[in-house]
Coordinates of C-alpha atoms and ligand atoms in Angstrom, one line a residue:
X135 CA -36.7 78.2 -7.3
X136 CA -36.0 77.4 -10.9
X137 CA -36.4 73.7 -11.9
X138 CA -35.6 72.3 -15.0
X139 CA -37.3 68.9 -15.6
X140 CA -35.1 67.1 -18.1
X141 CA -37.0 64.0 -18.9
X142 CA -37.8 61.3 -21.7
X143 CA -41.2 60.4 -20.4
X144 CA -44.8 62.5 -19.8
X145 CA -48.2 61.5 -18.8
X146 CA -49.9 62.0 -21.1
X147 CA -47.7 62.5 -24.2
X148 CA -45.3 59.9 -23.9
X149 CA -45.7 56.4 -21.8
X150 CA -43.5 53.6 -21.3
X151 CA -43.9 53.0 -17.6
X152 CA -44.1 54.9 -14.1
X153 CA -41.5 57.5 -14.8
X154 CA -44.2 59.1 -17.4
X155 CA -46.6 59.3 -14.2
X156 CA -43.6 60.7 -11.8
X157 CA -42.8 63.3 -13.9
X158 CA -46.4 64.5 -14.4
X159 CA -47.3 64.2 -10.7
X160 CA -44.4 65.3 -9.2
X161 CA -43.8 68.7 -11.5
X162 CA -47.1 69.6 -10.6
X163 CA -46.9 69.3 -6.6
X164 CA -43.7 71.3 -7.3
X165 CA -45.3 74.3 -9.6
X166 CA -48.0 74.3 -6.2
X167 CA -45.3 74.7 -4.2
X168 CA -44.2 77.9 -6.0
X169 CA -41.6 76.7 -8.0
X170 CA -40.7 77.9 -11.5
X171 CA -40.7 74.4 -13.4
X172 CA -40.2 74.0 -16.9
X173 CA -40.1 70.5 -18.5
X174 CA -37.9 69.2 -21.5
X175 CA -38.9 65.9 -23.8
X176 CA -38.5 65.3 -27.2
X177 CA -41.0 65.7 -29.4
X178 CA -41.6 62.2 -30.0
X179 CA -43.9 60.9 -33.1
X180 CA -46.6 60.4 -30.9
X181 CA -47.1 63.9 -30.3
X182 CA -48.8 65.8 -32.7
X183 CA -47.7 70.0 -32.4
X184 CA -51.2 70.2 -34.5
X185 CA -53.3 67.9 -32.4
X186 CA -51.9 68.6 -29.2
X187 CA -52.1 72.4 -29.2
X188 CA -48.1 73.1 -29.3
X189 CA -46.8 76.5 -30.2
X190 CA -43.6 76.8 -32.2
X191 CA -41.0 79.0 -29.6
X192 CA -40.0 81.6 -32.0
X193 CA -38.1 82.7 -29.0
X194 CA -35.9 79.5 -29.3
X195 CA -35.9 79.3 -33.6
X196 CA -33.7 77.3 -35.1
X197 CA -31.0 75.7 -33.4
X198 CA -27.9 73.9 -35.0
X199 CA -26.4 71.1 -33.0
X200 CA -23.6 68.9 -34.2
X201 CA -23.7 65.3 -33.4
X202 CA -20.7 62.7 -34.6
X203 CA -19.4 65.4 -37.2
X204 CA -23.4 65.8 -38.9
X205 CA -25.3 68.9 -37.9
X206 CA -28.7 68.5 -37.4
X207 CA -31.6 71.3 -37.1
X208 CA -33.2 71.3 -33.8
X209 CA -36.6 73.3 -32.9
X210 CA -38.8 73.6 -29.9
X211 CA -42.5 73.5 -29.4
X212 CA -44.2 74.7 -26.2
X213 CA -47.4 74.1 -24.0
X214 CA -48.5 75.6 -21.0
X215 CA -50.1 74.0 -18.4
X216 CA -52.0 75.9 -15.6
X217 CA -53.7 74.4 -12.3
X218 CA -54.6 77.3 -10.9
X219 CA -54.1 81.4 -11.0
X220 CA -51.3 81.3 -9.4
X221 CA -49.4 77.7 -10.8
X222 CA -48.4 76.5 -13.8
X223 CA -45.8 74.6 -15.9
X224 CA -44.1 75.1 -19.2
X225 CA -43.5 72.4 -21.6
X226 CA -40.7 72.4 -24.2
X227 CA -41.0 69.6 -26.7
X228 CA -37.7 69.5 -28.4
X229 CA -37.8 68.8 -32.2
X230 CA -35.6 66.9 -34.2
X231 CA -37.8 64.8 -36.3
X232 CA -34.3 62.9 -37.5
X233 CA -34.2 61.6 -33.9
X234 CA -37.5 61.0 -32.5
X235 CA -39.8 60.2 -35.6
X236 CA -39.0 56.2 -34.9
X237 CA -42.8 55.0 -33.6
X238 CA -41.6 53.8 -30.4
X239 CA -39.6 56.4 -27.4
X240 CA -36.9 53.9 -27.0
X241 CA -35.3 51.9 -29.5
X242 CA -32.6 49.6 -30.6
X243 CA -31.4 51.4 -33.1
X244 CA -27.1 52.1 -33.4
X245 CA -27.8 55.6 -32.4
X246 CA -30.1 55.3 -29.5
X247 CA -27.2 57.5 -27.6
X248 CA -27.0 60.0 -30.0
X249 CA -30.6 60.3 -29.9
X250 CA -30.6 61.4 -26.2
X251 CA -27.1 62.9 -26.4
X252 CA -28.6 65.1 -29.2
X253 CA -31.6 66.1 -26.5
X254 CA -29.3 66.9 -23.6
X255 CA -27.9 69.3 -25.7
X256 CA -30.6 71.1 -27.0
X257 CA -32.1 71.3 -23.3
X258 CA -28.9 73.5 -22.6
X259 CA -29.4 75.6 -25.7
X260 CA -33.3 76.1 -25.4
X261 CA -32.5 77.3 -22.0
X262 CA -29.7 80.0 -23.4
X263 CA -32.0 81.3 -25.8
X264 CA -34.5 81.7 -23.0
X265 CA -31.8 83.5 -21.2
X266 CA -33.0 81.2 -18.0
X267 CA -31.1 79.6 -15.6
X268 CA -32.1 76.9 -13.8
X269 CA -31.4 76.3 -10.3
X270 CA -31.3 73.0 -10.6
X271 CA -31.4 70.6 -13.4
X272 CA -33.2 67.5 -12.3
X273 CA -32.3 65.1 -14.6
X274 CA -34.1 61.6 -14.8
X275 CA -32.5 58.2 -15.4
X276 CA -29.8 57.1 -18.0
X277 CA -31.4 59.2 -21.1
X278 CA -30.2 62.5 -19.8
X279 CA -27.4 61.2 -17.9
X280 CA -24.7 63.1 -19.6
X281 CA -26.2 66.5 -19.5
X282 CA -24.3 67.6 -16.3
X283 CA -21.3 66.8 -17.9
X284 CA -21.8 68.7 -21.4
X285 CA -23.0 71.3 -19.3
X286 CA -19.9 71.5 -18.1
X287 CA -17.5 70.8 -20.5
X288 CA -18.8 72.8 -23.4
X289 CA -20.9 75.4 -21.8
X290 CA -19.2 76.8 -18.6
X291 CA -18.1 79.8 -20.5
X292 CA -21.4 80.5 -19.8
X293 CA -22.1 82.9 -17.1
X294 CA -26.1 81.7 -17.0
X295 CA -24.9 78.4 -15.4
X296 CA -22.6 79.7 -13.1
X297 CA -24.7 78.4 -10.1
X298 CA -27.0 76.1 -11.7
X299 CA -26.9 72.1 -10.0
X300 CA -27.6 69.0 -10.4
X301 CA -30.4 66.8 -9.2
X302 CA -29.8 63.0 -10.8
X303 CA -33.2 60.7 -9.9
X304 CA -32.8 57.2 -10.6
X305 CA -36.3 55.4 -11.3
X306 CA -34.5 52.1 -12.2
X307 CA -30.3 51.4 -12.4
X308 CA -30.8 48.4 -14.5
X309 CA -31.7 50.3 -17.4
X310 CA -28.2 52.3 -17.9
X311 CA -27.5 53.4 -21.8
X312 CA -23.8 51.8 -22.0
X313 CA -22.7 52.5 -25.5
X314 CA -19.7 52.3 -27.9
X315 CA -17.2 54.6 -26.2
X316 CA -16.9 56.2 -30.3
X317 CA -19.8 58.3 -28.7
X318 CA -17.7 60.0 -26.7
X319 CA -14.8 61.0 -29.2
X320 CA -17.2 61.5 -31.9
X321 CA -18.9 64.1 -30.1
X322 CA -15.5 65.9 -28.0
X323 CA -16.5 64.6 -24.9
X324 CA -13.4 64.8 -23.1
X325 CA -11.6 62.0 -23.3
X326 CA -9.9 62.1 -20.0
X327 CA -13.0 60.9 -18.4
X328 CA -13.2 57.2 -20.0
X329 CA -10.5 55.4 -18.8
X330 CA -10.6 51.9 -17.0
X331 CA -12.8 52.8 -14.0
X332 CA -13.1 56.2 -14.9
X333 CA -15.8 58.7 -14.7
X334 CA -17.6 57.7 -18.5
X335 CA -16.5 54.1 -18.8
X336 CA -18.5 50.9 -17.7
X337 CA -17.5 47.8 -18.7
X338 CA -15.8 49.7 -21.9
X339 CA -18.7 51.2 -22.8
X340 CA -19.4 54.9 -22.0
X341 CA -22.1 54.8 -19.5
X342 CA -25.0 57.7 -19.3
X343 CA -26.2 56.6 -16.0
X344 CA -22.6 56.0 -15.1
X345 CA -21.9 59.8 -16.1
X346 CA -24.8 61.0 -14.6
X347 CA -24.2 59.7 -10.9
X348 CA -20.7 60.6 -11.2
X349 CA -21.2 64.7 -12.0
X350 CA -24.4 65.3 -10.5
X351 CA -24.8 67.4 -7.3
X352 CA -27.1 64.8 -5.7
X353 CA -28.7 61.1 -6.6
X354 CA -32.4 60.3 -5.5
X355 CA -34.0 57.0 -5.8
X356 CA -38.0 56.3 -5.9
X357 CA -38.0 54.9 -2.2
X358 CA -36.4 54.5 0.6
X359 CA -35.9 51.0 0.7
X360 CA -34.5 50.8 -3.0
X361 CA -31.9 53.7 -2.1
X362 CA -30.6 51.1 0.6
X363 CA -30.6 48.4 -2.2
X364 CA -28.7 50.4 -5.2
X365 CA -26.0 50.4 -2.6
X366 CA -25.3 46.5 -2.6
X367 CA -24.0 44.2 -5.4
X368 CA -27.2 42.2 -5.3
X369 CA -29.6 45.5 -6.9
X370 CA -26.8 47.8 -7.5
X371 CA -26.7 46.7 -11.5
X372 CA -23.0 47.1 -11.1
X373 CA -23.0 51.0 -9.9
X374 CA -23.1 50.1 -6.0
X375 CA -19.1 50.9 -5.8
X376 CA -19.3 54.6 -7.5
X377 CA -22.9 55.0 -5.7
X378 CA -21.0 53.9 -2.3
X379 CA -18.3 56.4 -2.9
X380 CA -21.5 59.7 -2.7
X381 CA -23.3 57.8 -0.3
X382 CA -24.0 60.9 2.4
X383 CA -25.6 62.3 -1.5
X384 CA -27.8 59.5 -2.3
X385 CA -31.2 59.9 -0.5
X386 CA -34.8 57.7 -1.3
X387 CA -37.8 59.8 -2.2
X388 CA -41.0 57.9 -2.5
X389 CA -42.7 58.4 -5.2
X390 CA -46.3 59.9 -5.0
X391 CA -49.6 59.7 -6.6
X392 CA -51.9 62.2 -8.4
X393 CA -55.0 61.7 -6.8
X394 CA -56.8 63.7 -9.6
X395 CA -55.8 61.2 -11.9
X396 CA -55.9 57.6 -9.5
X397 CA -59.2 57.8 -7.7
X398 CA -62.0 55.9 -7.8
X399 CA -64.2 58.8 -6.5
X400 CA -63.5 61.1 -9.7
X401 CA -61.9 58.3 -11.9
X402 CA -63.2 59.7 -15.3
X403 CA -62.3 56.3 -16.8
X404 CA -64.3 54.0 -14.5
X405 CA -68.4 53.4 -14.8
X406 CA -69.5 53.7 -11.1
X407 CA -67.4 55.7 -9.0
X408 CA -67.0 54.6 -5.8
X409 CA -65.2 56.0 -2.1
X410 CA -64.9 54.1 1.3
X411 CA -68.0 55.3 1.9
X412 CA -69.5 53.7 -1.1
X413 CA -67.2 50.3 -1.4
X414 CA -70.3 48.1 -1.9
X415 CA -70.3 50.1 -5.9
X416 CA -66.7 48.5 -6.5
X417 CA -68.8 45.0 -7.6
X418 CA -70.4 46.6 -10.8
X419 CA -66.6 47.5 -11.9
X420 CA -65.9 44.0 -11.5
X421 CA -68.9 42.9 -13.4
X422 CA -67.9 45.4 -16.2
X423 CA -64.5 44.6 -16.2
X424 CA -65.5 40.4 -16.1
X425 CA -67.2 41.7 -19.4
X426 CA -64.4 43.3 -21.1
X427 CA -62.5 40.3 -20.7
X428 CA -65.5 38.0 -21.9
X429 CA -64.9 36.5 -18.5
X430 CA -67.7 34.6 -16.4
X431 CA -70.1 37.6 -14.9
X432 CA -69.7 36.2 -11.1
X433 CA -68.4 38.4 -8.1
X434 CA -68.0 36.1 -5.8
X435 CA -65.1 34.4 -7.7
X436 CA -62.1 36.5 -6.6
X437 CA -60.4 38.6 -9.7
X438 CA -56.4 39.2 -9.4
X439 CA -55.4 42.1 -11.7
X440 CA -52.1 42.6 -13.5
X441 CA -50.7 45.8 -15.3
X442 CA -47.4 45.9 -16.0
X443 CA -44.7 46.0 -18.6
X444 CA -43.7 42.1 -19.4
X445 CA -40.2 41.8 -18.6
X446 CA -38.5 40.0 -16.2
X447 CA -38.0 42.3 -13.4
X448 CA -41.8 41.9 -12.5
X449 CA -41.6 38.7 -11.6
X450 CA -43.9 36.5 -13.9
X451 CA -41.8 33.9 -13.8
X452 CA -43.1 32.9 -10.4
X453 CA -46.1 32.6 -12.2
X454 CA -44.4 30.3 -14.5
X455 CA -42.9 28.1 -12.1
X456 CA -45.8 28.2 -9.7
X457 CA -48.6 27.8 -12.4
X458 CA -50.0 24.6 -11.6
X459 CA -50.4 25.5 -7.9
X460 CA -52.4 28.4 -9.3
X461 CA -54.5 26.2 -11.9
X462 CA -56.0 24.6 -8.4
X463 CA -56.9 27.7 -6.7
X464 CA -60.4 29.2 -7.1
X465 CA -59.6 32.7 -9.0
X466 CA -59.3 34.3 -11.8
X467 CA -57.0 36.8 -14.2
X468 CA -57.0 39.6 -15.6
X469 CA -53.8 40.8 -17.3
X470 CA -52.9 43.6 -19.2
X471 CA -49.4 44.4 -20.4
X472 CA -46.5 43.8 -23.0
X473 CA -43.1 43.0 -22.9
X474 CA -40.9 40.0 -24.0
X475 CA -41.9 36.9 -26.1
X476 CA -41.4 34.6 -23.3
X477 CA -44.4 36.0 -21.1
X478 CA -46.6 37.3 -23.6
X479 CA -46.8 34.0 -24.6
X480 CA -46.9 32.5 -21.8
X481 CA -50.0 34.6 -20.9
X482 CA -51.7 33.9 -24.0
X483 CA -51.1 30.4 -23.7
X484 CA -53.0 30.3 -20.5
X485 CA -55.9 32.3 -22.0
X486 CA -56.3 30.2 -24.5
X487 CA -56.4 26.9 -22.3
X488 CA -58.5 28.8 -19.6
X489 CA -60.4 31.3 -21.0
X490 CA -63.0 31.2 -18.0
X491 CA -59.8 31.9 -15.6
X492 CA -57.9 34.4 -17.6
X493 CA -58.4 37.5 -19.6
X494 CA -55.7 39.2 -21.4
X495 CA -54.8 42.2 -23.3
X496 CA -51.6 42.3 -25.1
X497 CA -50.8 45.8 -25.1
X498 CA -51.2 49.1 -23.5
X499 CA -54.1 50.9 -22.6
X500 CA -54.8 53.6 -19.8
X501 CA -58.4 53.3 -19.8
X502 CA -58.5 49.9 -19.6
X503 CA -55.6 50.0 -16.4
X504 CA -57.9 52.4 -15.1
X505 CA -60.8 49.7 -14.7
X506 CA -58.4 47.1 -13.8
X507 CA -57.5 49.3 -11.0
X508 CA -60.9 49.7 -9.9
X509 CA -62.8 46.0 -10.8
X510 CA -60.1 43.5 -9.5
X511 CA -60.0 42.7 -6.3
X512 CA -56.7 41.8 -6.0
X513 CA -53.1 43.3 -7.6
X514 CA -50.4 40.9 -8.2
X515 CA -46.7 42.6 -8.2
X516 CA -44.5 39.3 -8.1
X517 CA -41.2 41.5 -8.8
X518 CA -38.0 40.8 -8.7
X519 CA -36.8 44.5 -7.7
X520 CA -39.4 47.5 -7.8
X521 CA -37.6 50.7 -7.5
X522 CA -41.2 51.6 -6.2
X523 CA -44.0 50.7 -8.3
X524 CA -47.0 52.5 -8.5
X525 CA -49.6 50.3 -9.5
X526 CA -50.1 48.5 -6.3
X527 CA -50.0 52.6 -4.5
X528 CA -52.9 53.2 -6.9
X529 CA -54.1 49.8 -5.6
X530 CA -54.7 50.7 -2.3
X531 CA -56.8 53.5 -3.1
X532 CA -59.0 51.5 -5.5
X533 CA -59.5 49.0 -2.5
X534 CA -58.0 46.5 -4.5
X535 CA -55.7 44.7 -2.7
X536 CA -52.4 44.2 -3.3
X537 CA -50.1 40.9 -3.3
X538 CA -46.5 42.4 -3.2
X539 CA -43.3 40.7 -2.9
X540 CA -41.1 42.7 -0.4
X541 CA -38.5 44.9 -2.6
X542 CA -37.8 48.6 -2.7
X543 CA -40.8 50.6 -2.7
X544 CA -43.3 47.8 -2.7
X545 CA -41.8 47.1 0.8
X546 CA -42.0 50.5 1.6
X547 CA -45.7 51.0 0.8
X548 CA -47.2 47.2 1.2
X549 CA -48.0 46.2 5.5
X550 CA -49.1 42.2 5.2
X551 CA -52.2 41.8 7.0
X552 CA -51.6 38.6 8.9
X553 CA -47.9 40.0 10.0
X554 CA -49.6 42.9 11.9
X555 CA -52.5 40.7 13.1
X556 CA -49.9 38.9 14.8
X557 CA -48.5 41.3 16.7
X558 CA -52.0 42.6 17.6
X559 CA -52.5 45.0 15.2
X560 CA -55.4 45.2 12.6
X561 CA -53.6 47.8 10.2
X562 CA -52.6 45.5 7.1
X563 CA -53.3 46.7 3.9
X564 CA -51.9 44.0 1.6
X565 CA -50.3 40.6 1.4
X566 CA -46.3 40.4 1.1
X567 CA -44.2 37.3 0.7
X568 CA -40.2 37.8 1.4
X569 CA -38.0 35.7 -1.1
X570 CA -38.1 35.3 -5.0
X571 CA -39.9 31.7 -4.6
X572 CA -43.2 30.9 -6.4
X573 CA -44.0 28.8 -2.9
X574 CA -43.7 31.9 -1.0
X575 CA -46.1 33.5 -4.1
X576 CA -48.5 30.8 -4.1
X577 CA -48.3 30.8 -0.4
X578 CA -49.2 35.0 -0.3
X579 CA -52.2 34.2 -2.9
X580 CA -53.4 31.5 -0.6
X581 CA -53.9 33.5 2.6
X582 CA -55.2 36.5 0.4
X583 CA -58.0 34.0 -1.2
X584 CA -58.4 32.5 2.7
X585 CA -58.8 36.7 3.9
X586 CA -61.8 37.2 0.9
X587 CA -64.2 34.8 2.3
X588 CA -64.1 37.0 5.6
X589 CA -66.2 40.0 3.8
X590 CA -65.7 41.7 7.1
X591 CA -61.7 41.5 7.2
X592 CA -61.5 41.6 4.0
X593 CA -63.5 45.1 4.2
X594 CA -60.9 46.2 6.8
X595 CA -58.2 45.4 4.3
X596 CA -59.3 47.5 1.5
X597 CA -60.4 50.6 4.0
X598 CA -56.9 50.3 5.4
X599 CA -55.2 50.5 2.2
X600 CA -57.9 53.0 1.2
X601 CA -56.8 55.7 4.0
X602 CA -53.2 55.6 3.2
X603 CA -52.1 59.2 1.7
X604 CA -49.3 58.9 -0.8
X605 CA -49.6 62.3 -2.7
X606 CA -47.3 64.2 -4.4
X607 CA -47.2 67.1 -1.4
X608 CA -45.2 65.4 0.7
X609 CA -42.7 63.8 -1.7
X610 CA -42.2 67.1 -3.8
X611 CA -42.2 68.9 -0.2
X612 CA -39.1 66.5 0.5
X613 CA -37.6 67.3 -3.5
X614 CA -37.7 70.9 -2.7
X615 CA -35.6 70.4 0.3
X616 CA -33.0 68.8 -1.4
X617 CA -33.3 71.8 -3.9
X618 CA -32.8 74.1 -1.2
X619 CA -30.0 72.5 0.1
X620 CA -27.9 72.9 -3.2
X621 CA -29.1 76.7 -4.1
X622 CA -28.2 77.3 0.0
X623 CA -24.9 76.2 -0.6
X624 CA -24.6 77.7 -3.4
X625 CA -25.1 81.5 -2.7
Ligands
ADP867 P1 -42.6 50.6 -14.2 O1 -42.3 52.0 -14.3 O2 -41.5 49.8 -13.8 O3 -43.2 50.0 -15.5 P2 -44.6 51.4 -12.2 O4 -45.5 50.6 -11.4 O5 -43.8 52.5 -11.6 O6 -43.7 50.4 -13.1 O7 -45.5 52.2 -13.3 C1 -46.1 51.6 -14.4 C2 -47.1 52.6 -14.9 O8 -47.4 52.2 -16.3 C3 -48.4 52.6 -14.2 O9 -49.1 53.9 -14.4 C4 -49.2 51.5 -15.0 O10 -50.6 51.7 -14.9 C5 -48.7 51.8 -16.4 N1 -48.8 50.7 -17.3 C6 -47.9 49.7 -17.4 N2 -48.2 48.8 -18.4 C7 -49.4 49.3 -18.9 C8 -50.2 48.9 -20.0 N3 -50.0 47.8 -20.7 N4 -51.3 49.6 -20.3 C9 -51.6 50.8 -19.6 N5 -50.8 51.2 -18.6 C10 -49.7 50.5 -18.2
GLC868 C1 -39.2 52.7 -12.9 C2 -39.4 51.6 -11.8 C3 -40.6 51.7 -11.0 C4 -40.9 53.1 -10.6 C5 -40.9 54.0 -11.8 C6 -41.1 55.5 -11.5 O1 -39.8 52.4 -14.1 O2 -39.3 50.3 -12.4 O3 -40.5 50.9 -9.9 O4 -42.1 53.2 -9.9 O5 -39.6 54.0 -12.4 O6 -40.2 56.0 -10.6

């Protein structure tokens, strides 16, 4: 099976949020499970050909593709990746220093659809000069959104494609790529597409997610539970009518977890490693991390972790509204992320009031996630929608609890301890609270803080969350299936 694995994000080359870990983990399981899986990014600035050990493909040269009326020169760069003798993975950075030398892998900037219109492209040329046909193209949120349809419009002459599909995976349908329908003349996409309610247009933009969902062969989402949501006005982002209309092709996948790269026993980040077996080691992490954070050095104090990107779907302003509840309560902060104004400064208002209650790092930083991960002894994931979420997956494993509100994949992932001890049951592994209210937060912190002074149930918290098994095999198992099921029909 031949898998092309179209994507703007890579652990560890390019990083914005989970989708960078997704298609890392998840193209890996796949390679083990025989597949032939080559991945396409840009070569943003961050990646270095020299530094990063990337070979120039003089199999692919030069490639000229036009893009509103200029032609640009396009190259690729290639790395391969090998797990064992008999897997591995080839990486085509796709070069257009015009388009991706801009500091940052998103931007702002008038042509940010260009940019990724420009990269679709060159994905379909890199493969032609390869003479390789993918299967299946699975393509990965609005950024390579129109590729199924360039695909088809200006290269079905070519016999290469004649069976190749189209796997679309939505990671989050807020985030969509609705530009100024000029794209779409500029570049001779055909115009009988955007139309009121047609195929391209959204709102009178032309929509790359939009696009995407309409021409590709199937649509997953990163759980269950969200796949359910992106079907109703309420999470749909305004796609839930054209998603409705290939429902019996929308399926939820959940995401997985490299367990090489998230576990405290082999956590090449973390000072003491640590397993079930060895919980009692997860203290000097805390210390350490107390340190970082030029926090009090006291264990007993329980430490709430946050890693995220600061923007509102995460849910901080729960925190905001529920702040002085939080002020009363015996705990303490650590926070690392980045974002929008509004919570940045909120955070670093509250650091600077409290700075015995709250650490905070304004930025991003793996190794320091890392330690988070493995010193707090709680996660906070407030959201508002989670398509998944992986931190509070990687959470479990690290024994650090997590304090979920129950959306998409955090409901999918996240069983609140005093729900199952009701109904007799001691298998909790986390506290959940059900509506976007920052009583119902406050409420979920409270009877976490009220659980932590139980060391015993508290212990049979973490080992519950500890056992869970969320790696990649058995999501990519369920990916190749879908796979399957296209290249089946298709011969
Ligand atoms: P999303 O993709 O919506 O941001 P996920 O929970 O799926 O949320 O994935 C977030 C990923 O990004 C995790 O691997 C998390 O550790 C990482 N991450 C987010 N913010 C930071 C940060 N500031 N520094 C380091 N890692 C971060
Ligand atoms: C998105 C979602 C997140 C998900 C990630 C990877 O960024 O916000 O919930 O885990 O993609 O699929």
């Amino acid at each position: 099976m031949k898998i092309a694995f179209v994507t703007s994000e890579l652990d560890p080359y390019a990083k914005v949020g989970g989708l960078a870990d997704v298609a890392r983990g998840l193209t890996k399981a796949l390679s083990q499970l025989g597949c032939d899986v080559k991945i396409f990014i840009p070569r943003y600035s961050s990646i270095d050909p020299w530094r990063d050990e990337l070979r120039y493909c003089f199999d692919v040269n030069e490639i000229k593709i036009k893009i509103s009326e200029k032609e640009f020169s396009v190259h690729a760069f290639k790395k391969e990746l090998s797990f064992n003798r008999k897997s591995k993975i080839e990486i085509y950075f796709v070069d257009s220093p015009f388009h991706f030398d801009r500091g940052t892998i998103y931007t702002n900037d008038i042509d940010e659809g260009e940019r990724f219109l420009l990269f679709s492209k060159a994905v379909i040329e890199i493969c032609q000069r390869l003479k390789w046909a993918p299967d299946v193209f699975h393509i990965n949120d609005w950024p390579t959104g129109l590729l199924p349809i360039i695909l088809k419009q200006h290269y079905s002459w070519d016999l290469l494609f004649k069976n190749t599909k189209f796997l679309l995976t939505i990671h989050n349908i807020e985030y969509q790529g609705n530009f100024s329908p000029e794209l779409v003349f500029n570049n001779h996409l055909d115009g009988k597409y955007f139309y009121l309610g047609g195929p391209l247009e959204f709102h009178g933009k032309v929509s790359f997610l939009k696009a995407g969902i309409v021409f590709s062969d199937i649509i997953t989402t990163v759980s269950e539970n969200y796949a359910r949501e992106i079907l109703t006005h309420e999470f749909g982002g305004g796609m839930e009518q054209i998603l409705l209309t290939k429902k019996n092709v929308v399926y939820g996948i959940l995401n997985g977890v490299d367990y090489s790269e998230w576990n405290p026993k082999t956590d090449k980040y973390i000072p003491y490693k640590y397993s079930e077996k060895s919980l009692y080691r997860k203290s000097k992490n805390k210390i350490e991390l107390l340190k970082t954070f030029h926090l009090p050095e006291d264990k007993e104090t329980p430490l709430i972790g946050i890693v995220s990107r600061l923007v509102s779907q995460k849910g901080f302003d729960l925190m905001i509204s529920g702040i002085d509840e939080i002020l009363k309560m015996n705990l303490r902060f650590v926070i690392l992320g980045s974002g929008e104004n509004k919570y940045e400064d909120f955070f670093r208002s509250l650091a600077y009031s409290f700075p015995d209650k709250f650490g905070l790092k304004i930025g991003f930083d793996n190794q320091l996630a890392h330690l988070i991960e493995a010193g707090a002894d709680m996660f906070l994931m407030p959201s508002r929608y989670e398509p998944c979420g992986l931190n509070q997956i990687y959470s479990l494993k690290y024994g650090t609890v997590p304090i979920v509100r129950k959306t998409g994949g955090l409901a999918d992932t996240v069983k609140d301890w005093d729900y199952y001890q009701q109904l007799g049951l001691h298998s909790g592994n986390g506290f959940v609270f059900e509506n976007f209210s920052s009583q119902e937060m406050v409420d979920a912190i409270r009877r976490a803080l009220e659980r932590y002074k139980d060391k015993k149930i508290w212990k049979q918290i973490q080992l519950n969350g500890m056992k869970e098994n969320f790696s990649w095999d058995i999501s990519a198992r369920k990916y190749y299936d879908l796979y399957r099921k296209l290249v089946v029909v298709n011969n």
